[in-house]
Amino acid sequence: MPFGAGDLPQSGVQADPVTRGVTYLRWLQSLALEPAMIAIPPHPNDQMRLCRWLGNHIGILNEQLATYVAACQACFHPEERQIIQVFATPLNPEYQVDAICNVLTSPISILVDPGRVVPQDWRKLVAHEVAHAQVGSPGHDDRFRDIMTHLCLGLGLEPPPASLSETRLLRQWPPCQSTVDPHAFWLRG
């Protein structure tokens, strides 16, 4: 079973949903900036629930996130587009991020935790990370602001104010509504 927007080596894919979930999480650890960025619950029962849910549903979720990446990429000329893969994953709350863009992988990897923001804002979260991919760096400088503005205008989102240059404000643009319990999204199966 494919995992959606990316190419997980087929040799690791098993029929059992729990095994698929475990394989998926291990693979994502290799795409993260640090393996510990991928949140794995400490309790074995929660680990089983998470892996079972991932094994049964991750392909559909990743395809949805991939449509957001495609919409973002449509805002650029083909020769300006970065090659990007996107995956949903629980992110470790210790890192205090809702998503990450690893520009060191090829293709560039965006890891999104859809449990951390309401579904209506997933597109915004992806757009922020696509801006990082287009800039090619993790910072929130003027170049990032320019790309973020371009994406927001192309997607029909509110762009950052022209005077907005403070890094801390750009770190959370476009604004997304947080969920009450990020873990509930992943532990429902």
JSON list of N, CA and C in Angstrom, two decimals, residues 42-106:
[
{"chain": "A", "resi": 42, "resn": "PRO", "atom": "N", "xyz": [4.96, 7.12, 24.40]},
{"chain": "A", "resi": 42, "resn": "PRO", "atom": "CA", "xyz": [5.73, 6.24, 25.29]},
{"chain": "A", "resi": 42, "resn": "PRO", "atom": "C", "xyz": [4.99, 4.96, 25.66]},
{"chain": "A", "resi": 43, "resn": "HIS", "atom": "N", "xyz": [3.68, 5.00, 25.70]},
{"chain": "A", "resi": 43, "resn": "HIS", "atom": "CA", "xyz": [2.90, 3.84, 26.13]},
{"chain": "A", "resi": 43, "resn": "HIS", "atom": "C", "xyz": [2.68, 2.88, 24.96]},
{"chain": "A", "resi": 44, "resn": "PRO", "atom": "N", "xyz": [2.98, 1.58, 25.15]},
{"chain": "A", "resi": 44, "resn": "PRO", "atom": "CA", "xyz": [2.84, 0.60, 24.05]},
{"chain": "A", "resi": 44, "resn": "PRO", "atom": "C", "xyz": [1.44, 0.55, 23.43]},
{"chain": "A", "resi": 45, "resn": "ASN", "atom": "N", "xyz": [0.39, 0.70, 24.24]},
{"chain": "A", "resi": 45, "resn": "ASN", "atom": "CA", "xyz": [-0.96, 0.68, 23.67]},
{"chain": "A", "resi": 45, "resn": "ASN", "atom": "C", "xyz": [-1.18, 1.87, 22.73]},
{"chain": "A", "resi": 46, "resn": "ASP", "atom": "N", "xyz": [-0.66, 3.04, 23.12]},
{"chain": "A", "resi": 46, "resn": "ASP", "atom": "CA", "xyz": [-0.78, 4.22, 22.26]},
{"chain": "A", "resi": 46, "resn": "ASP", "atom": "C", "xyz": [0.07, 4.06, 21.00]},
{"chain": "A", "resi": 47, "resn": "GLN", "atom": "N", "xyz": [1.22, 3.42, 21.13]},
{"chain": "A", "resi": 47, "resn": "GLN", "atom": "CA", "xyz": [2.05, 3.16, 19.95]},
{"chain": "A", "resi": 47, "resn": "GLN", "atom": "C", "xyz": [1.29, 2.28, 18.95]},
{"chain": "A", "resi": 48, "resn": "MET", "atom": "N", "xyz": [0.62, 1.26, 19.45]},
{"chain": "A", "resi": 48, "resn": "MET", "atom": "CA", "xyz": [-0.16, 0.36, 18.58]},
{"chain": "A", "resi": 48, "resn": "MET", "atom": "C", "xyz": [-1.30, 1.12, 17.91]},
{"chain": "A", "resi": 49, "resn": "ARG", "atom": "N", "xyz": [-2.01, 1.93, 18.67]},
{"chain": "A", "resi": 49, "resn": "ARG", "atom": "CA", "xyz": [-3.12, 2.71, 18.10]},
{"chain": "A", "resi": 49, "resn": "ARG", "atom": "C", "xyz": [-2.62, 3.65, 17.01]},
{"chain": "A", "resi": 50, "resn": "LEU", "atom": "N", "xyz": [-1.53, 4.34, 17.30]},
{"chain": "A", "resi": 50, "resn": "LEU", "atom": "CA", "xyz": [-0.96, 5.27, 16.32]},
{"chain": "A", "resi": 50, "resn": "LEU", "atom": "C", "xyz": [-0.55, 4.52, 15.05]},
{"chain": "A", "resi": 51, "resn": "CYS", "atom": "N", "xyz": [0.20, 3.45, 15.20]},
{"chain": "A", "resi": 51, "resn": "CYS", "atom": "CA", "xyz": [0.69, 2.72, 14.03]},
{"chain": "A", "resi": 51, "resn": "CYS", "atom": "C", "xyz": [-0.46, 2.09, 13.24]},
{"chain": "A", "resi": 52, "resn": "ARG", "atom": "N", "xyz": [-1.46, 1.59, 13.92]},
{"chain": "A", "resi": 52, "resn": "ARG", "atom": "CA", "xyz": [-2.62, 1.03, 13.22]},
{"chain": "A", "resi": 52, "resn": "ARG", "atom": "C", "xyz": [-3.34, 2.12, 12.43]},
{"chain": "A", "resi": 53, "resn": "TRP", "atom": "N", "xyz": [-3.54, 3.29, 13.06]},
{"chain": "A", "resi": 53, "resn": "TRP", "atom": "CA", "xyz": [-4.20, 4.38, 12.36]},
{"chain": "A", "resi": 53, "resn": "TRP", "atom": "C", "xyz": [-3.38, 4.81, 11.14]},
{"chain": "A", "resi": 54, "resn": "LEU", "atom": "N", "xyz": [-2.07, 4.97, 11.34]},
{"chain": "A", "resi": 54, "resn": "LEU", "atom": "CA", "xyz": [-1.21, 5.35, 10.22]},
{"chain": "A", "resi": 54, "resn": "LEU", "atom": "C", "xyz": [-1.29, 4.32, 9.09]},
{"chain": "A", "resi": 55, "resn": "GLY", "atom": "N", "xyz": [-1.20, 3.05, 9.44]},
{"chain": "A", "resi": 55, "resn": "GLY", "atom": "CA", "xyz": [-1.23, 2.00, 8.44]},
{"chain": "A", "resi": 55, "resn": "GLY", "atom": "C", "xyz": [-2.51, 1.97, 7.63]},
{"chain": "A", "resi": 56, "resn": "ASN", "atom": "N", "xyz": [-3.61, 2.38, 8.24]},
{"chain": "A", "resi": 56, "resn": "ASN", "atom": "CA", "xyz": [-4.91, 2.36, 7.57]},
{"chain": "A", "resi": 56, "resn": "ASN", "atom": "C", "xyz": [-5.26, 3.67, 6.85]},
{"chain": "A", "resi": 57, "resn": "HIS", "atom": "N", "xyz": [-4.72, 4.80, 7.29]},
{"chain": "A", "resi": 57, "resn": "HIS", "atom": "CA", "xyz": [-5.21, 6.09, 6.81]},
{"chain": "A", "resi": 57, "resn": "HIS", "atom": "C", "xyz": [-4.17, 7.04, 6.22]},
{"chain": "A", "resi": 58, "resn": "ILE", "atom": "N", "xyz": [-2.90, 6.76, 6.38]},
{"chain": "A", "resi": 58, "resn": "ILE", "atom": "CA", "xyz": [-1.89, 7.77, 6.04]},
{"chain": "A", "resi": 58, "resn": "ILE", "atom": "C", "xyz": [-1.85, 8.11, 4.55]},
{"chain": "A", "resi": 59, "resn": "GLY", "atom": "N", "xyz": [-2.15, 7.15, 3.70]},
{"chain": "A", "resi": 59, "resn": "GLY", "atom": "CA", "xyz": [-2.12, 7.43, 2.26]},
{"chain": "A", "resi": 59, "resn": "GLY", "atom": "C", "xyz": [-3.10, 8.51, 1.87]},
{"chain": "A", "resi": 60, "resn": "ILE", "atom": "N", "xyz": [-4.31, 8.43, 2.39]},
{"chain": "A", "resi": 60, "resn": "ILE", "atom": "CA", "xyz": [-5.35, 9.42, 2.08]},
{"chain": "A", "resi": 60, "resn": "ILE", "atom": "C", "xyz": [-4.95, 10.80, 2.62]},
{"chain": "A", "resi": 61, "resn": "LEU", "atom": "N", "xyz": [-4.44, 10.83, 3.84]},
{"chain": "A", "resi": 61, "resn": "LEU", "atom": "CA", "xyz": [-4.04, 12.10, 4.45]},
{"chain": "A", "resi": 61, "resn": "LEU", "atom": "C", "xyz": [-2.88, 12.74, 3.68]},
{"chain": "A", "resi": 62, "resn": "ASN", "atom": "N", "xyz": [-1.90, 11.93, 3.30]},
{"chain": "A", "resi": 62, "resn": "ASN", "atom": "CA", "xyz": [-0.76, 12.47, 2.55]},
{"chain": "A", "resi": 62, "resn": "ASN", "atom": "C", "xyz": [-1.19, 12.99, 1.18]},
{"chain": "A", "resi": 63, "resn": "GLU", "atom": "N", "xyz": [-2.14, 12.32, 0.55]},
{"chain": "A", "resi": 63, "resn": "GLU", "atom": "CA", "xyz": [-2.63, 12.80, -0.74]},
{"chain": "A", "resi": 63, "resn": "GLU", "atom": "C", "xyz": [-3.31, 14.15, -0.59]},
{"chain": "A", "resi": 64, "resn": "GLN", "atom": "N", "xyz": [-4.04, 14.33, 0.50]},
{"chain": "A", "resi": 64, "resn": "GLN", "atom": "CA", "xyz": [-4.69, 15.62, 0.74]},
{"chain": "A", "resi": 64, "resn": "GLN", "atom": "C", "xyz": [-3.63, 16.72, 0.91]},
{"chain": "A", "resi": 65, "resn": "LEU", "atom": "N", "xyz": [-2.60, 16.44, 1.70]},
{"chain": "A", "resi": 65, "resn": "LEU", "atom": "CA", "xyz": [-1.53, 17.42, 1.89]},
{"chain": "A", "resi": 65, "resn": "LEU", "atom": "C", "xyz": [-0.81, 17.70, 0.57]},
{"chain": "A", "resi": 66, "resn": "ALA", "atom": "N", "xyz": [-0.67, 16.69, -0.27]},
{"chain": "A", "resi": 66, "resn": "ALA", "atom": "CA", "xyz": [-0.01, 16.87, -1.57]},
{"chain": "A", "resi": 66, "resn": "ALA", "atom": "C", "xyz": [-0.81, 17.81, -2.47]},
{"chain": "A", "resi": 67, "resn": "THR", "atom": "N", "xyz": [-2.13, 17.82, -2.33]},
{"chain": "A", "resi": 67, "resn": "THR", "atom": "CA", "xyz": [-2.93, 18.76, -3.13]},
{"chain": "A", "resi": 67, "resn": "THR", "atom": "C", "xyz": [-2.63, 20.20, -2.71]},
{"chain": "A", "resi": 68, "resn": "TYR", "atom": "N", "xyz": [-2.35, 20.41, -1.43]},
{"chain": "A", "resi": 68, "resn": "TYR", "atom": "CA", "xyz": [-2.00, 21.75, -0.96]},
{"chain": "A", "resi": 68, "resn": "TYR", "atom": "C", "xyz": [-0.63, 22.17, -1.51]},
{"chain": "A", "resi": 69, "resn": "VAL", "atom": "N", "xyz": [0.31, 21.24, -1.55]},
{"chain": "A", "resi": 69, "resn": "VAL", "atom": "CA", "xyz": [1.62, 21.54, -2.13]},
{"chain": "A", "resi": 69, "resn": "VAL", "atom": "C", "xyz": [1.45, 21.89, -3.61]},
{"chain": "A", "resi": 70, "resn": "ALA", "atom": "N", "xyz": [0.64, 21.11, -4.32]},
{"chain": "A", "resi": 70, "resn": "ALA", "atom": "CA", "xyz": [0.42, 21.36, -5.75]},
{"chain": "A", "resi": 70, "resn": "ALA", "atom": "C", "xyz": [-0.20, 22.75, -5.97]},
{"chain": "A", "resi": 71, "resn": "ALA", "atom": "N", "xyz": [-1.13, 23.13, -5.11]},
{"chain": "A", "resi": 71, "resn": "ALA", "atom": "CA", "xyz": [-1.74, 24.46, -5.23]},
{"chain": "A", "resi": 71, "resn": "ALA", "atom": "C", "xyz": [-0.69, 25.55, -5.00]},
{"chain": "A", "resi": 72, "resn": "CYS", "atom": "N", "xyz": [0.19, 25.32, -4.04]},
{"chain": "A", "resi": 72, "resn": "CYS", "atom": "CA", "xyz": [1.27, 26.29, -3.79]},
{"chain": "A", "resi": 72, "resn": "CYS", "atom": "C", "xyz": [2.21, 26.37, -4.99]},
{"chain": "A", "resi": 73, "resn": "GLN", "atom": "N", "xyz": [2.56, 25.22, -5.53]},
{"chain": "A", "resi": 73, "resn": "GLN", "atom": "CA", "xyz": [3.50, 25.21, -6.65]},
{"chain": "A", "resi": 73, "resn": "GLN", "atom": "C", "xyz": [2.91, 25.86, -7.89]},
{"chain": "A", "resi": 74, "resn": "ALA", "atom": "N", "xyz": [1.59, 25.81, -8.01]},
{"chain": "A", "resi": 74, "resn": "ALA", "atom": "CA", "xyz": [0.93, 26.45, -9.16]},
{"chain": "A", "resi": 74, "resn": "ALA", "atom": "C", "xyz": [1.10, 27.97, -9.13]},
{"chain": "A", "resi": 75, "resn": "CYS", "atom": "N", "xyz": [1.53, 28.51, -8.00]},
{"chain": "A", "resi": 75, "resn": "CYS", "atom": "CA", "xyz": [1.77, 29.95, -7.88]},
{"chain": "A", "resi": 75, "resn": "CYS", "atom": "C", "xyz": [3.10, 30.37, -8.50]},
{"chain": "A", "resi": 76, "resn": "PHE", "atom": "N", "xyz": [3.91, 29.40, -8.91]},
{"chain": "A", "resi": 76, "resn": "PHE", "atom": "CA", "xyz": [5.23, 29.69, -9.47]},
{"chain": "A", "resi": 76, "resn": "PHE", "atom": "C", "xyz": [5.33, 29.16, -10.90]},
{"chain": "A", "resi": 77, "resn": "HIS", "atom": "N", "xyz": [6.20, 29.76, -11.69]},
{"chain": "A", "resi": 77, "resn": "HIS", "atom": "CA", "xyz": [6.49, 29.23, -13.01]},
{"chain": "A", "resi": 77, "resn": "HIS", "atom": "C", "xyz": [7.15, 27.86, -12.84]},
{"chain": "A", "resi": 78, "resn": "PRO", "atom": "N", "xyz": [6.92, 26.93, -13.75]},
{"chain": "A", "resi": 78, "resn": "PRO", "atom": "CA", "xyz": [7.47, 25.58, -13.60]},
{"chain": "A", "resi": 78, "resn": "PRO", "atom": "C", "xyz": [8.97, 25.55, -13.30]},
{"chain": "A", "resi": 79, "resn": "GLU", "atom": "N", "xyz": [9.73, 26.40, -13.94]},
{"chain": "A", "resi": 79, "resn": "GLU", "atom": "CA", "xyz": [11.18, 26.39, -13.73]},
{"chain": "A", "resi": 79, "resn": "GLU", "atom": "C", "xyz": [11.58, 26.93, -12.35]},
{"chain": "A", "resi": 80, "resn": "GLU", "atom": "N", "xyz": [10.66, 27.58, -11.65]},
{"chain": "A", "resi": 80, "resn": "GLU", "atom": "CA", "xyz": [10.94, 28.12, -10.31]},
{"chain": "A", "resi": 80, "resn": "GLU", "atom": "C", "xyz": [10.54, 27.16, -9.20]},
{"chain": "A", "resi": 81, "resn": "ARG", "atom": "N", "xyz": [9.81, 26.13, -9.54]},
{"chain": "A", "resi": 81, "resn": "ARG", "atom": "CA", "xyz": [9.27, 25.21, -8.52]},
{"chain": "A", "resi": 81, "resn": "ARG", "atom": "C", "xyz": [10.35, 24.28, -7.98]},
{"chain": "A", "resi": 82, "resn": "GLN", "atom": "N", "xyz": [10.34, 24.12, -6.68]},
{"chain": "A", "resi": 82, "resn": "GLN", "atom": "CA", "xyz": [11.19, 23.12, -6.04]},
{"chain": "A", "resi": 82, "resn": "GLN", "atom": "C", "xyz": [10.49, 21.77, -6.09]},
{"chain": "A", "resi": 83, "resn": "ILE", "atom": "N", "xyz": [11.27, 20.71, -6.07]},
{"chain": "A", "resi": 83, "resn": "ILE", "atom": "CA", "xyz": [10.68, 19.37, -6.00]},
{"chain": "A", "resi": 83, "resn": "ILE", "atom": "C", "xyz": [10.47, 19.08, -4.52]},
{"chain": "A", "resi": 84, "resn": "ILE", "atom": "N", "xyz": [9.20, 18.86, -4.16]},
{"chain": "A", "resi": 84, "resn": "ILE", "atom": "CA", "xyz": [8.81, 18.75, -2.75]},
{"chain": "A", "resi": 84, "resn": "ILE", "atom": "C", "xyz": [7.98, 17.50, -2.53]},
{"chain": "A", "resi": 85, "resn": "GLN", "atom": "N", "xyz": [8.25, 16.82, -1.43]},
{"chain": "A", "resi": 85, "resn": "GLN", "atom": "CA", "xyz": [7.39, 15.74, -0.97]},
{"chain": "A", "resi": 85, "resn": "GLN", "atom": "C", "xyz": [6.84, 16.15, 0.39]},
{"chain": "A", "resi": 86, "resn": "VAL", "atom": "N", "xyz": [5.61, 15.74, 0.69]},
{"chain": "A", "resi": 86, "resn": "VAL", "atom": "CA", "xyz": [4.97, 16.15, 1.95]},
{"chain": "A", "resi": 86, "resn": "VAL", "atom": "C", "xyz": [4.39, 14.92, 2.64]},
{"chain": "A", "resi": 87, "resn": "PHE", "atom": "N", "xyz": [4.54, 14.88, 3.96]},
{"chain": "A", "resi": 87, "resn": "PHE", "atom": "CA", "xyz": [4.04, 13.76, 4.74]},
{"chain": "A", "resi": 87, "resn": "PHE", "atom": "C", "xyz": [3.47, 14.24, 6.07]},
{"chain": "A", "resi": 88, "resn": "ALA", "atom": "N", "xyz": [2.40, 13.61, 6.48]},
{"chain": "A", "resi": 88, "resn": "ALA", "atom": "CA", "xyz": [1.81, 13.87, 7.79]},
{"chain": "A", "resi": 88, "resn": "ALA", "atom": "C", "xyz": [2.51, 13.00, 8.82]},
{"chain": "A", "resi": 89, "resn": "THR", "atom": "N", "xyz": [2.77, 13.57, 9.97]},
{"chain": "A", "resi": 89, "resn": "THR", "atom": "CA", "xyz": [3.40, 12.82, 11.05]},
{"chain": "A", "resi": 89, "resn": "THR", "atom": "C", "xyz": [3.16, 13.53, 12.38]},
{"chain": "A", "resi": 90, "resn": "PRO", "atom": "N", "xyz": [3.09, 12.77, 13.46]},
{"chain": "A", "resi": 90, "resn": "PRO", "atom": "CA", "xyz": [3.06, 13.45, 14.77]},
{"chain": "A", "resi": 90, "resn": "PRO", "atom": "C", "xyz": [4.46, 14.00, 15.06]},
{"chain": "A", "resi": 91, "resn": "LEU", "atom": "N", "xyz": [4.52, 15.28, 15.37]},
{"chain": "A", "resi": 91, "resn": "LEU", "atom": "CA", "xyz": [5.80, 15.91, 15.70]},
{"chain": "A", "resi": 91, "resn": "LEU", "atom": "C", "xyz": [5.94, 16.05, 17.21]},
{"chain": "A", "resi": 92, "resn": "ASN", "atom": "N", "xyz": [7.14, 15.86, 17.67]},
{"chain": "A", "resi": 92, "resn": "ASN", "atom": "CA", "xyz": [7.44, 15.93, 19.09]},
{"chain": "A", "resi": 92, "resn": "ASN", "atom": "C", "xyz": [7.17, 17.35, 19.61]},
{"chain": "A", "resi": 93, "resn": "PRO", "atom": "N", "xyz": [6.31, 17.49, 20.63]},
{"chain": "A", "resi": 93, "resn": "PRO", "atom": "CA", "xyz": [5.97, 18.82, 21.15]},
{"chain": "A", "resi": 93, "resn": "PRO", "atom": "C", "xyz": [7.17, 19.57, 21.73]},
{"chain": "A", "resi": 94, "resn": "GLU", "atom": "N", "xyz": [8.23, 18.85, 22.10]},
{"chain": "A", "resi": 94, "resn": "GLU", "atom": "CA", "xyz": [9.42, 19.51, 22.64]},
{"chain": "A", "resi": 94, "resn": "GLU", "atom": "C", "xyz": [10.04, 20.48, 21.64]},
{"chain": "A", "resi": 95, "resn": "TYR", "atom": "N", "xyz": [9.82, 20.25, 20.35]},
{"chain": "A", "resi": 95, "resn": "TYR", "atom": "CA", "xyz": [10.40, 21.11, 19.32]},
{"chain": "A", "resi": 95, "resn": "TYR", "atom": "C", "xyz": [9.55, 22.34, 19.05]},
{"chain": "A", "resi": 96, "resn": "GLN", "atom": "N", "xyz": [8.34, 22.35, 19.54]},
{"chain": "A", "resi": 96, "resn": "GLN", "atom": "CA", "xyz": [7.42, 23.50, 19.44]},
{"chain": "A", "resi": 96, "resn": "GLN", "atom": "C", "xyz": [7.23, 23.97, 18.00]},
{"chain": "A", "resi": 97, "resn": "VAL", "atom": "N", "xyz": [7.01, 23.01, 17.09]},
{"chain": "A", "resi": 97, "resn": "VAL", "atom": "CA", "xyz": [6.72, 23.33, 15.69]},
{"chain": "A", "resi": 97, "resn": "VAL", "atom": "C", "xyz": [5.51, 22.51, 15.25]},
{"chain": "A", "resi": 98, "resn": "ASP", "atom": "N", "xyz": [4.76, 23.09, 14.31]},
{"chain": "A", "resi": 98, "resn": "ASP", "atom": "CA", "xyz": [3.61, 22.39, 13.73]},
{"chain": "A", "resi": 98, "resn": "ASP", "atom": "C", "xyz": [3.98, 21.66, 12.45]},
{"chain": "A", "resi": 99, "resn": "ALA", "atom": "N", "xyz": [5.09, 22.06, 11.86]},
{"chain": "A", "resi": 99, "resn": "ALA", "atom": "CA", "xyz": [5.57, 21.46, 10.62]},
{"chain": "A", "resi": 99, "resn": "ALA", "atom": "C", "xyz": [7.04, 21.83, 10.45]},
{"chain": "A", "resi": 100, "resn": "ILE", "atom": "N", "xyz": [7.73, 21.05, 9.61]},
{"chain": "A", "resi": 100, "resn": "ILE", "atom": "CA", "xyz": [9.13, 21.36, 9.31]},
{"chain": "A", "resi": 100, "resn": "ILE", "atom": "C", "xyz": [9.37, 21.17, 7.81]},
{"chain": "A", "resi": 101, "resn": "CYS", "atom": "N", "xyz": [10.34, 21.89, 7.32]},
{"chain": "A", "resi": 101, "resn": "CYS", "atom": "CA", "xyz": [10.78, 21.74, 5.94]},
{"chain": "A", "resi": 101, "resn": "CYS", "atom": "C", "xyz": [12.26, 21.39, 5.99]},
{"chain": "A", "resi": 102, "resn": "ASN", "atom": "N", "xyz": [12.59, 20.20, 5.52]},
{"chain": "A", "resi": 102, "resn": "ASN", "atom": "CA", "xyz": [13.98, 19.78, 5.49]},
{"chain": "A", "resi": 102, "resn": "ASN", "atom": "C", "xyz": [14.51, 19.99, 4.07]},
{"chain": "A", "resi": 103, "resn": "VAL", "atom": "N", "xyz": [15.24, 21.08, 3.88]},
{"chain": "A", "resi": 103, "resn": "VAL", "atom": "CA", "xyz": [15.78, 21.41, 2.56]},
{"chain": "A", "resi": 103, "resn": "VAL", "atom": "C", "xyz": [17.04, 20.60, 2.25]},
{"chain": "A", "resi": 104, "resn": "LEU", "atom": "N", "xyz": [17.48, 19.78, 3.20]},
{"chain": "A", "resi": 104, "resn": "LEU", "atom": "CA", "xyz": [18.68, 18.98, 3.01]},
{"chain": "A", "resi": 104, "resn": "LEU", "atom": "C", "xyz": [18.38, 17.64, 2.34]},
{"chain": "A", "resi": 105, "resn": "THR", "atom": "N", "xyz": [17.10, 17.27, 2.23]},
{"chain": "A", "resi": 105, "resn": "THR", "atom": "CA", "xyz": [16.75, 16.02, 1.55]},
{"chain": "A", "resi": 105, "resn": "THR", "atom": "C", "xyz": [16.47, 16.31, 0.08]},
{"chain": "A", "resi": 106, "resn": "SER", "atom": "N", "xyz": [16.54, 15.27, -0.72]},
{"chain": "A", "resi": 106, "resn": "SER", "atom": "CA", "xyz": [16.21, 15.40, -2.13]},
{"chain": "A", "resi": 106, "resn": "SER", "atom": "C", "xyz": [15.25, 14.28, -2.51]}
]
